[in-house]
mmCIF file of C-alpha atoms and ligand atoms in Angstrom:
data_model
loop_
_atom_site.group_PDB
_atom_site.id
_atom_site.type_symbol
_atom_site.label_atom_id
_atom_site.label_comp_id
_atom_site.label_asym_id
_atom_site.label_seq_id
_atom_site.Cartn_x
_atom_site.Cartn_y
_atom_site.Cartn_z
ATOM 1 C CA MET A 154 115.571 10.496 97.529
ATOM 2 C CA LYS A 155 113.326 8.104 96.179
ATOM 3 C CA LYS A 156 114.672 7.110 92.527
ATOM 4 C CA LEU A 157 113.174 9.044 89.822
ATOM 5 C CA GLN A 158 111.195 7.388 87.060
ATOM 6 C CA MET A 159 108.950 8.854 84.018
ATOM 7 C CA VAL A 160 106.111 7.124 86.060
ATOM 8 C CA ASP A 161 106.407 5.376 89.576
ATOM 9 C CA LEU A 162 103.689 2.707 89.307
ATOM 10 C CA ARG A 163 105.284 0.990 92.289
ATOM 11 C CA SER A 164 105.237 3.653 94.887
ATOM 12 C CA GLN A 165 101.325 4.085 93.744
ATOM 13 C CA TYR A 166 100.730 0.467 94.172
ATOM 14 C CA LEU A 167 102.407 -0.077 97.877
ATOM 15 C CA ASP A 168 100.030 2.918 98.538
ATOM 16 C CA ILE A 169 96.643 1.053 97.470
ATOM 17 C CA LYS A 170 98.202 -2.723 97.779
ATOM 18 C CA ALA A 171 95.878 -4.066 100.380
ATOM 19 C CA GLU A 172 92.854 -3.051 98.163
ATOM 20 C CA ILE A 173 94.648 -4.082 94.877
ATOM 21 C CA ASP A 174 95.223 -7.460 96.123
ATOM 22 C CA LYS A 175 91.801 -7.591 97.536
ATOM 23 C CA GLY A 176 90.403 -7.175 94.191
ATOM 24 C CA ILE A 177 92.518 -9.233 92.248
ATOM 25 C CA GLN A 178 92.154 -12.197 94.697
ATOM 26 C CA GLU A 179 88.134 -12.161 94.535
ATOM 27 C CA VAL A 180 88.774 -12.409 90.586
ATOM 28 C CA ILE A 181 90.295 -15.786 91.228
ATOM 29 C CA ASP A 182 88.510 -17.112 93.971
ATOM 30 C CA SER A 183 85.534 -16.600 91.741
ATOM 31 C CA CYS A 184 87.263 -17.798 88.731
ATOM 32 C CA ALA A 185 85.428 -15.596 86.356
ATOM 33 C CA PHE A 186 88.297 -14.297 84.358
ATOM 34 C CA ILE A 187 86.562 -12.978 81.355
ATOM 35 C CA ASN A 188 83.195 -10.938 81.659
ATOM 36 C CA GLY A 189 83.271 -11.472 85.653
ATOM 37 C CA ALA A 190 81.541 -9.052 88.059
ATOM 38 C CA ALA A 191 84.587 -6.844 87.799
ATOM 39 C CA VAL A 192 83.690 -5.667 84.696
ATOM 40 C CA SER A 193 80.085 -5.229 84.581
ATOM 41 C CA GLY A 194 80.931 -3.246 88.257
ATOM 42 C CA PHE A 195 84.030 -1.489 86.649
ATOM 43 C CA GLN A 196 81.603 -0.477 83.463
ATOM 44 C CA LYS A 197 78.713 1.081 85.580
ATOM 45 C CA GLU A 198 81.253 3.363 87.585
ATOM 46 C CA LEU A 199 83.218 4.792 84.706
ATOM 47 C CA GLU A 200 79.470 5.606 82.934
ATOM 48 C CA GLN A 201 78.702 7.377 86.257
ATOM 49 C CA PHE A 202 82.179 8.687 86.711
ATOM 50 C CA LEU A 203 81.966 10.305 82.590
ATOM 51 C CA GLY A 204 78.298 10.766 82.825
ATOM 52 C CA VAL A 205 78.040 9.080 79.563
ATOM 53 C CA LYS A 206 75.540 6.949 78.781
ATOM 54 C CA HIS A 207 77.562 3.660 77.294
ATOM 55 C CA VAL A 208 80.699 2.479 78.266
ATOM 56 C CA ILE A 209 82.350 -0.693 76.111
ATOM 57 C CA PRO A 210 85.090 -2.248 77.421
ATOM 58 C CA CYS A 211 87.871 -3.449 75.474
ATOM 59 C CA ALA A 212 91.539 -5.252 75.106
ATOM 60 C CA ASN A 213 93.243 -1.603 74.731
ATOM 61 C CA GLY A 214 93.373 1.781 73.439
ATOM 62 C CA THR A 215 94.370 1.051 69.697
ATOM 63 C CA ASP A 216 91.418 -1.682 69.571
ATOM 64 C CA ALA A 217 89.079 0.785 71.035
ATOM 65 C CA LEU A 218 90.002 3.237 68.007
ATOM 66 C CA GLN A 219 89.671 0.444 65.341
ATOM 67 C CA VAL A 220 86.133 -0.959 66.475
ATOM 68 C CA SER A 221 84.808 2.599 66.700
ATOM 69 C CA MET A 222 85.715 3.185 63.250
ATOM 70 C CA MET A 223 84.617 -0.483 62.209
ATOM 71 C CA ALA A 224 80.979 0.530 63.796
ATOM 72 C CA LEU A 225 80.978 3.761 62.100
ATOM 73 C CA ASP A 226 80.958 1.110 58.839
ATOM 74 C CA LEU A 227 83.414 3.679 57.124
ATOM 75 C CA LYS A 228 84.496 2.542 53.699
ATOM 76 C CA PRO A 229 87.877 2.336 52.394
ATOM 77 C CA GLY A 230 88.908 5.215 51.020
ATOM 78 C CA ASP A 231 86.607 7.642 53.025
ATOM 79 C CA GLU A 232 88.944 10.357 54.627
ATOM 80 C CA VAL A 233 89.562 10.701 58.059
ATOM 81 C CA ILE A 234 91.129 14.262 59.594
ATOM 82 C CA THR A 235 93.494 13.555 62.234
ATOM 83 C CA THR A 236 96.356 15.188 63.775
ATOM 84 C CA SER A 237 99.868 15.383 62.944
ATOM 85 C CA PHE A 238 101.115 15.498 66.167
ATOM 86 C CA THR A 239 99.998 12.292 68.273
ATOM 87 C CA PHE A 240 101.118 8.117 68.872
ATOM 88 C CA ILE A 241 100.881 6.508 66.278
ATOM 89 C CA ALA A 242 97.767 4.584 67.203
ATOM 90 C CA THR A 243 95.990 7.181 65.761
ATOM 91 C CA ALA A 244 96.622 6.994 62.459
ATOM 92 C CA GLU A 245 97.587 3.201 62.804
ATOM 93 C CA VAL A 246 93.904 1.881 62.672
ATOM 94 C CA ILE A 247 93.209 4.364 59.893
ATOM 95 C CA ALA A 248 95.393 2.537 57.874
ATOM 96 C CA LEU A 249 94.765 -0.614 58.567
ATOM 97 C CA LEU A 250 91.198 -0.431 57.432
ATOM 98 C CA LYS A 251 92.094 1.117 54.118
ATOM 99 C CA LEU A 252 90.516 4.487 55.352
ATOM 100 C CA VAL A 253 92.832 7.436 54.345
ATOM 101 C CA PRO A 254 94.377 9.613 57.036
ATOM 102 C CA VAL A 255 94.093 13.474 56.541
ATOM 103 C CA LEU A 256 96.831 14.788 58.651
ATOM 104 C CA VAL A 257 96.211 18.637 59.639
ATOM 105 C CA ASP A 258 98.537 20.578 61.939
ATOM 106 C CA VAL A 259 97.972 21.647 65.754
ATOM 107 C CA ASP A 260 97.974 24.816 68.180
ATOM 108 C CA PRO A 261 101.540 25.605 69.305
ATOM 109 C CA GLY A 262 100.687 26.542 72.622
ATOM 110 C CA THR A 263 98.305 23.549 73.480
ATOM 111 C CA PHE A 264 99.689 20.833 71.059
ATOM 112 C CA ASN A 265 95.847 20.172 70.011
ATOM 113 C CA ILE A 266 94.721 19.889 66.759
ATOM 114 C CA ASP A 267 93.990 23.053 64.952
ATOM 115 C CA PRO A 268 90.128 23.651 64.156
ATOM 116 C CA ALA A 269 91.048 26.092 61.579
ATOM 117 C CA ALA A 270 93.354 23.298 59.654
ATOM 118 C CA ILE A 271 90.283 20.788 60.416
ATOM 119 C CA GLU A 272 87.953 23.155 58.238
ATOM 120 C CA ARG A 273 90.584 23.749 55.510
ATOM 121 C CA ALA A 274 90.964 20.020 55.191
ATOM 122 C CA VAL A 275 87.210 18.830 54.514
ATOM 123 C CA THR A 276 86.540 17.335 51.269
ATOM 124 C CA PRO A 277 83.410 15.343 49.677
ATOM 125 C CA LYS A 278 85.471 12.133 50.861
ATOM 126 C CA THR A 279 85.567 13.101 54.542
ATOM 127 C CA LYS A 280 83.776 11.209 57.151
ATOM 128 C CA ALA A 281 85.191 11.706 60.332
ATOM 129 C CA ILE A 282 87.367 13.626 62.364
ATOM 130 C CA VAL A 283 89.593 11.991 65.305
ATOM 131 C CA PRO A 284 90.650 14.858 67.328
ATOM 132 C CA VAL A 285 93.522 13.398 70.610
ATOM 133 C CA HIS A 286 93.059 15.044 73.547
ATOM 134 C CA LEU A 287 96.756 15.285 73.859
ATOM 135 C CA PHE A 288 99.270 15.577 76.826
ATOM 136 C CA GLY A 289 95.935 15.701 78.762
ATOM 137 C CA GLN A 290 93.840 18.548 78.094
ATOM 138 C CA THR A 291 90.664 18.173 75.433
ATOM 139 C CA ALA A 292 91.017 19.529 72.299
ATOM 140 C CA PRO A 293 88.689 22.418 71.576
ATOM 141 C CA MET A 294 85.823 20.257 70.927
ATOM 142 C CA GLU A 295 83.179 22.942 70.641
ATOM 143 C CA GLU A 296 84.902 24.369 67.564
ATOM 144 C CA ILE A 297 85.440 20.764 66.619
ATOM 145 C CA MET A 298 81.496 19.692 67.015
ATOM 146 C CA SER A 299 80.249 22.751 64.615
ATOM 147 C CA ILE A 300 82.423 21.620 61.839
ATOM 148 C CA ALA A 301 81.558 18.075 61.875
ATOM 149 C CA ALA A 302 78.000 19.437 62.256
ATOM 150 C CA LYS A 303 77.842 21.962 59.163
ATOM 151 C CA HIS A 304 79.687 18.817 56.949
ATOM 152 C CA ASN A 305 78.145 15.947 58.632
ATOM 153 C CA LEU A 306 81.038 14.318 60.131
ATOM 154 C CA PHE A 307 81.224 11.746 62.912
ATOM 155 C CA VAL A 308 83.490 12.751 65.519
ATOM 156 C CA ILE A 309 85.372 9.991 67.437
ATOM 157 C CA GLU A 310 87.495 11.215 70.177
ATOM 158 C CA ASP A 311 91.119 9.742 71.560
ATOM 159 C CA ASN A 312 90.883 10.122 74.967
ATOM 160 C CA CYS A 313 93.888 7.887 75.751
ATOM 161 C CA GLN A 314 95.321 11.162 77.796
ATOM 162 C CA ALA A 315 93.083 12.662 79.505
ATOM 163 C CA ILE A 316 90.387 10.809 80.808
ATOM 164 C CA GLY A 317 88.958 12.877 83.635
ATOM 165 C CA SER A 318 89.828 16.002 82.209
ATOM 166 C CA ASP A 319 86.489 18.470 81.836
ATOM 167 C CA TYR A 320 85.413 20.519 79.187
ATOM 168 C CA TYR A 321 83.596 23.976 79.337
ATOM 169 C CA PHE A 322 81.472 25.191 76.942
ATOM 170 C CA ASN A 323 80.525 28.605 76.057
ATOM 171 C CA ASP A 324 77.212 28.367 77.685
ATOM 172 C CA GLY A 325 78.967 27.839 81.173
ATOM 173 C CA THR A 326 78.116 23.755 81.291
ATOM 174 C CA SER A 327 80.871 21.075 81.184
ATOM 175 C CA LYS A 328 81.253 17.698 80.028
ATOM 176 C CA LYS A 329 83.782 15.105 80.507
ATOM 177 C CA ALA A 330 86.471 14.710 77.702
ATOM 178 C CA GLY A 331 85.449 11.689 75.485
ATOM 179 C CA THR A 332 82.053 11.934 75.905
ATOM 180 C CA ILE A 333 81.438 15.120 73.636
ATOM 181 C CA GLY A 334 81.659 13.613 70.223
ATOM 182 C CA ASN A 335 79.909 10.406 68.812
ATOM 183 C CA ILE A 336 82.620 8.388 70.545
ATOM 184 C CA GLY A 337 85.388 8.468 73.060
ATOM 185 C CA CYS A 338 88.042 5.878 73.052
ATOM 186 C CA THR A 339 90.635 5.466 76.090
ATOM 187 C CA SER A 340 93.343 3.275 76.519
ATOM 188 C CA PHE A 341 94.077 1.835 80.470
ATOM 189 C CA PHE A 342 97.790 0.778 79.506
ATOM 190 C CA PRO A 343 99.668 1.043 82.770
ATOM 191 C CA SER A 344 101.664 4.535 82.379
ATOM 192 C CA LYS A 345 97.969 6.249 81.431
ATOM 193 C CA ASN A 346 96.501 8.481 83.800
ATOM 194 C CA LEU A 347 94.031 5.675 84.585
ATOM 195 C CA GLY A 348 96.191 2.636 83.809
ATOM 196 C CA CYS A 349 95.558 -1.324 84.970
ATOM 197 C CA TYR A 350 98.193 -3.913 85.108
ATOM 198 C CA GLY A 351 98.341 -5.230 81.719
ATOM 199 C CA ASP A 352 96.501 -3.828 78.903
ATOM 200 C CA GLY A 353 93.232 -2.516 78.540
ATOM 201 C CA GLY A 354 90.714 0.175 76.899
ATOM 202 C CA ALA A 355 87.222 1.581 76.455
ATOM 203 C CA ILE A 356 84.890 3.137 74.217
ATOM 204 C CA PHE A 357 82.155 5.418 75.663
ATOM 205 C CA THR A 358 79.003 6.562 73.771
ATOM 206 C CA ASN A 359 75.651 8.235 74.574
ATOM 207 C CA ASP A 360 73.996 6.780 71.123
ATOM 208 C CA ASP A 361 72.362 3.905 71.503
ATOM 209 C CA ASP A 362 72.187 2.028 68.150
ATOM 210 C CA LEU A 363 76.151 2.511 68.130
ATOM 211 C CA ALA A 364 76.896 1.191 71.516
ATOM 212 C CA LYS A 365 74.403 -1.923 70.115
ATOM 213 C CA GLN A 366 77.033 -2.059 67.159
ATOM 214 C CA MET A 367 80.461 -2.080 68.860
ATOM 215 C CA ARG A 368 79.638 -4.539 71.453
ATOM 216 C CA ILE A 369 78.657 -6.684 68.681
ATOM 217 C CA VAL A 370 81.951 -5.769 67.076
ATOM 218 C CA VAL A 371 84.062 -6.453 70.081
ATOM 219 C CA ASN A 372 82.388 -9.915 70.408
ATOM 220 C CA HIS A 373 83.493 -11.324 66.742
ATOM 221 C CA GLY A 374 80.454 -9.716 64.964
ATOM 222 C CA MET A 375 78.372 -11.796 66.847
ATOM 223 C CA THR A 376 74.955 -11.157 67.240
ATOM 224 C CA VAL A 377 73.090 -14.213 68.551
ATOM 225 C CA ARG A 378 75.843 -17.069 70.244
ATOM 226 C CA TYR A 379 77.431 -18.623 66.970
ATOM 227 C CA TYR A 380 75.487 -16.125 64.412
ATOM 228 C CA HIS A 381 78.119 -13.965 63.046
ATOM 229 C CA ASP A 382 75.962 -10.778 61.327
ATOM 230 C CA TYR A 383 79.294 -8.580 60.674
ATOM 231 C CA ILE A 384 83.081 -9.432 60.632
ATOM 232 C CA GLY A 385 84.349 -8.125 64.001
ATOM 233 C CA VAL A 386 87.181 -8.785 66.460
ATOM 234 C CA ASN A 387 87.777 -10.279 69.645
ATOM 235 C CA SER A 388 88.337 -7.722 71.858
ATOM 236 C CA ARG A 389 87.963 -7.600 75.903
ATOM 237 C CA LEU A 390 88.919 -6.325 79.176
ATOM 238 C CA ASP A 391 89.806 -8.985 81.775
ATOM 239 C CA SER A 392 88.342 -9.430 84.997
ATOM 240 C CA ILE A 393 91.610 -8.923 86.485
ATOM 241 C CA GLN A 394 92.300 -5.730 85.412
ATOM 242 C CA ALA A 395 89.009 -4.359 85.847
ATOM 243 C CA ALA A 396 89.265 -5.104 89.612
ATOM 244 C CA VAL A 397 92.437 -2.593 89.518
ATOM 245 C CA LEU A 398 90.849 -0.191 87.685
ATOM 246 C CA ARG A 399 87.864 0.116 90.212
ATOM 247 C CA VAL A 400 90.483 0.855 93.052
ATOM 248 C CA LYS A 401 92.138 3.538 90.719
ATOM 249 C CA LEU A 402 88.936 4.680 88.992
ATOM 250 C CA ALA A 403 87.680 5.744 92.791
ATOM 251 C CA ARG A 404 90.853 7.947 93.134
ATOM 252 C CA LEU A 405 91.126 9.144 89.448
ATOM 253 C CA ASP A 406 90.367 12.849 90.474
ATOM 254 C CA GLU A 407 92.613 12.814 93.361
ATOM 255 C CA TYR A 408 95.380 11.628 91.023
ATOM 256 C CA ALA A 409 94.966 14.680 88.938
ATOM 257 C CA SER A 410 95.552 16.500 91.531
ATOM 258 C CA ARG A 411 98.394 15.434 92.715
ATOM 259 C CA ARG A 412 99.402 15.517 88.760
ATOM 260 C CA ARG A 413 98.448 19.056 88.671
ATOM 261 C CA ARG A 414 100.611 19.977 91.842
ATOM 262 C CA ALA A 415 103.650 18.619 90.422
ATOM 263 C CA ALA A 416 102.969 20.738 86.958
ATOM 264 C CA ASP A 417 102.247 23.869 89.485
ATOM 265 C CA PHE A 418 105.908 23.233 90.841
ATOM 266 C CA TYR A 419 107.566 22.459 87.296
ATOM 267 C CA ASP A 420 105.603 25.750 86.237
ATOM 268 C CA ASN A 421 106.963 28.071 89.020
ATOM 269 C CA ALA A 422 110.490 26.773 88.529
ATOM 270 C CA PHE A 423 110.347 27.425 84.494
ATOM 271 C CA ASN A 424 108.010 30.326 84.207
ATOM 272 C CA ASN A 425 109.908 33.319 82.253
ATOM 273 C CA HIS A 426 112.915 30.968 81.756
ATOM 274 C CA PRO A 427 114.037 32.656 78.309
ATOM 275 C CA LYS A 428 114.699 29.105 77.064
ATOM 276 C CA LEU A 429 111.974 26.991 78.091
ATOM 277 C CA ARG A 430 108.049 27.464 77.266
ATOM 278 C CA VAL A 431 105.677 25.786 80.079
ATOM 279 C CA PRO A 432 102.671 24.123 79.100
ATOM 280 C CA VAL A 433 99.745 26.302 77.850
ATOM 281 C CA ARG A 434 96.725 25.517 79.984
ATOM 282 C CA TYR A 435 93.665 26.060 77.847
ATOM 283 C CA ALA A 436 90.862 28.032 78.801
ATOM 284 C CA LYS A 437 88.372 25.829 77.859
ATOM 285 C CA SER A 438 89.734 22.420 79.340
ATOM 286 C CA SER A 439 90.787 21.055 82.942
ATOM 287 C CA HIS A 440 94.469 19.748 82.543
ATOM 288 C CA VAL A 441 94.972 16.170 83.880
ATOM 289 C CA PHE A 442 98.451 16.373 82.979
ATOM 290 C CA HIS A 443 99.132 12.597 81.402
ATOM 291 C CA GLN A 444 102.839 14.416 80.531
ATOM 292 C CA TYR A 445 104.628 17.674 81.274
ATOM 293 C CA THR A 446 105.954 18.931 78.459
ATOM 294 C CA LEU A 447 108.485 21.473 77.875
ATOM 295 C CA VAL A 448 109.267 23.831 74.539
ATOM 296 C CA THR A 449 112.651 24.858 74.261
ATOM 297 C CA SER A 450 114.313 27.607 72.491
ATOM 298 C CA GLY A 451 118.084 27.834 72.007
ATOM 299 C CA VAL A 452 118.605 24.479 73.856
ATOM 300 C CA ASP A 453 121.123 21.457 72.838
ATOM 301 C CA ARG A 454 118.223 19.193 73.515
ATOM 302 C CA LYS A 455 120.178 16.109 73.296
ATOM 303 C CA ALA A 456 122.670 16.965 75.327
ATOM 304 C CA LEU A 457 119.865 18.509 77.950
ATOM 305 C CA ILE A 458 118.804 14.759 78.319
ATOM 306 C CA GLU A 459 121.933 13.610 78.423
ATOM 307 C CA TYR A 460 123.213 15.513 81.348
ATOM 308 C CA LEU A 461 119.855 14.749 83.139
ATOM 309 C CA GLY A 462 120.303 11.375 82.520
ATOM 310 C CA SER A 463 123.903 11.763 83.936
ATOM 311 C CA LYS A 464 121.956 13.073 87.539
ATOM 312 C CA GLU A 465 119.675 10.040 86.998
ATOM 313 C CA ILE A 466 116.627 12.200 85.992
ATOM 314 C CA PRO A 467 115.076 10.563 83.137
ATOM 315 C CA ALA A 468 113.611 12.639 80.416
ATOM 316 C CA MET A 469 111.493 11.762 77.145
ATOM 317 C CA ILE A 470 110.679 13.334 74.087
ATOM 318 C CA TYR A 471 106.735 13.032 72.882
ATOM 319 C CA TYR A 472 106.718 12.685 69.697
ATOM 320 C CA PRO A 473 110.203 12.891 67.401
ATOM 321 C CA VAL A 474 108.687 12.261 64.503
ATOM 322 C CA PRO A 475 105.770 13.821 62.987
ATOM 323 C CA MET A 476 103.123 11.274 61.597
ATOM 324 C CA HIS A 477 104.054 11.851 57.997
ATOM 325 C CA MET A 478 107.427 11.578 58.491
ATOM 326 C CA GLN A 479 107.035 8.111 59.929
ATOM 327 C CA LYS A 480 108.424 5.547 57.009
ATOM 328 C CA ALA A 481 105.384 3.318 57.229
ATOM 329 C CA TYR A 482 103.513 6.216 56.486
ATOM 330 C CA LEU A 483 105.158 8.425 53.823
ATOM 331 C CA ASP A 484 102.839 9.444 51.118
ATOM 332 C CA PRO A 485 103.181 11.388 48.251
ATOM 333 C CA ARG A 486 100.298 13.816 49.602
ATOM 334 C CA TYR A 487 102.930 15.014 52.555
ATOM 335 C CA LYS A 488 106.820 16.322 52.143
ATOM 336 C CA PRO A 489 108.891 17.906 55.125
ATOM 337 C CA GLY A 490 107.775 21.321 55.737
ATOM 338 C CA ASP A 491 103.825 20.714 55.129
ATOM 339 C CA PHE A 492 103.426 20.793 59.199
ATOM 340 C CA PRO A 493 105.638 23.535 60.227
ATOM 341 C CA VAL A 494 104.112 23.743 63.811
ATOM 342 C CA THR A 495 104.336 19.898 64.594
ATOM 343 C CA GLU A 496 107.987 19.339 62.723
ATOM 344 C CA HIS A 497 109.069 21.990 65.131
ATOM 345 C CA LEU A 498 107.440 20.778 68.356
ATOM 346 C CA CYS A 499 108.964 17.307 67.371
ATOM 347 C CA GLU A 500 112.702 18.701 67.436
ATOM 348 C CA THR A 501 112.060 20.781 70.481
ATOM 349 C CA VAL A 502 109.857 19.302 73.037
ATOM 350 C CA PHE A 503 110.476 17.133 75.977
ATOM 351 C CA SER A 504 108.723 15.970 78.952
ATOM 352 C CA LEU A 505 109.813 15.471 82.543
ATOM 353 C CA PRO A 506 108.773 12.581 84.757
ATOM 354 C CA MET A 507 105.116 12.779 85.669
ATOM 355 C CA HIS A 508 103.225 11.302 87.973
ATOM 356 C CA THR A 509 101.160 10.632 91.260
ATOM 357 C CA GLU A 510 104.049 10.445 93.313
ATOM 358 C CA LEU A 511 106.343 12.903 92.808
ATOM 359 C CA ASP A 512 107.479 14.720 95.799
ATOM 360 C CA PRO A 513 108.551 18.358 97.040
ATOM 361 C CA GLU A 514 112.411 16.705 97.582
ATOM 362 C CA GLN A 515 112.261 14.943 93.550
ATOM 363 C CA LEU A 516 110.832 17.980 91.907
ATOM 364 C CA THR A 517 113.486 20.161 93.757
ATOM 365 C CA TYR A 518 116.266 17.705 92.417
ATOM 366 C CA ILE A 519 114.561 17.790 88.947
ATOM 367 C CA THR A 520 114.312 21.416 88.275
ATOM 368 C CA HIS A 521 117.287 22.643 89.776
ATOM 369 C CA HIS A 522 119.220 20.333 87.486
ATOM 370 C CA VAL A 523 117.179 21.131 84.243
ATOM 371 C CA LEU A 524 117.939 25.077 85.425
ATOM 372 C CA GLU A 525 121.497 24.389 86.090
ATOM 373 C CA PHE A 526 121.775 22.609 82.442
ATOM 374 C CA LEU A 527 120.553 26.203 80.921
ATOM 375 C CA ASN A 528 122.122 28.510 83.059
ATOM 376 C CA ARG A 529 125.681 27.342 82.636
HETATM 377 C C1 PLP B 623 98.385 5.274 74.667
HETATM 378 C C2 PLP B 623 97.492 5.465 73.213
HETATM 379 C C3 PLP B 623 96.939 4.682 72.133
HETATM 380 C C4 PLP B 623 96.935 3.709 72.402
HETATM 381 O O1 PLP B 623 96.538 2.604 73.386
HETATM 382 P P1 PLP B 623 97.089 1.384 73.670
HETATM 383 O O2 PLP B 623 95.866 0.801 75.029
HETATM 384 O O3 PLP B 623 98.365 1.436 73.994
HETATM 385 O O4 PLP B 623 96.656 0.565 72.449
HETATM 386 C C5 PLP B 623 96.065 5.558 71.297
HETATM 387 N N1 PLP B 623 96.353 6.821 71.342
HETATM 388 C C6 PLP B 623 96.913 7.698 72.135
HETATM 389 C C7 PLP B 623 96.879 9.217 71.627
HETATM 390 C C8 PLP B 623 97.838 7.192 72.996
HETATM 391 O O5 PLP B 623 98.232 7.863 73.755
#
């Protein structure tokens, strides 16, 4: 059996090696390392894939979030509502820009931000909502957009984990995750669903003015060469990374179905187990399974993960600490117990290997050992 990994980038590379090597070699031959043809080509292909007017490539997903908030001209003290159950980057950029992160709890089934809790958190100072499409499913965007419209708020989608996911509206139409709010952000970190071979990110919008402003912000706030009308940042996607992404974007839908096949296998093995809850599939979104995350009950999670480790099965906890209990983000506004769903999830979830190269032999081995531990 092939060695198990949370993400098997090497096997995936070997499968597409000829194309990847050729794409990288072309960039080296051209020496257009920054803003080369591979970057503009990838940008167009991603715009087409997402059905969005503008894609602005940048250096990573965290920058994508920061640039969005800079372009919206949010001011220190403005409140930004986001989820208490996410990767730190979401709250980090809010804090860095001296905005006030206002946390709200999540739905226990989908792990995504709870619209009713958003509504309760809106104040006259609220300027934006940042939903995170966690683990590969789009958050309830229809509800979120109507709250935003009612209170005149911006919506920035953190789509670092759900690129390619489709969101279905009540009227039967659909849109890609990240193209529904004012701005969508993604990361091309190697282990993401669309990952490059280093750091990378992108911002999406259908708004021409916002796109123009974000292109200025990522380029040192420069309007005309060496004339800086705004304080910006330097955030670019390297041409070599864009060349890798073009090869993988062409396979993104195929990759999502491979992930779903692995998830179906896990579901079949764990469904109805009294100590496990398989990931809830939200009816209004397709699931691209960035992570396969189970909720345990009555299980010594640490012992389970150690047992799996002894069988060379990696397992991870996404995420062990709720946002309001992170040391750097402790805030007198919040105390333990304020976000009971998030706190419960942090104590009970674990994630199994999830990637495009899992084969039935590996999946059988993993599920067998999880059940062996639970049933002994
Ligand atoms: C990965 C991730 C980010 C940050 O992306 P980087 O490219 O690592 O900066 C932000 N938000 C979420 C939800 C992520 O999963």
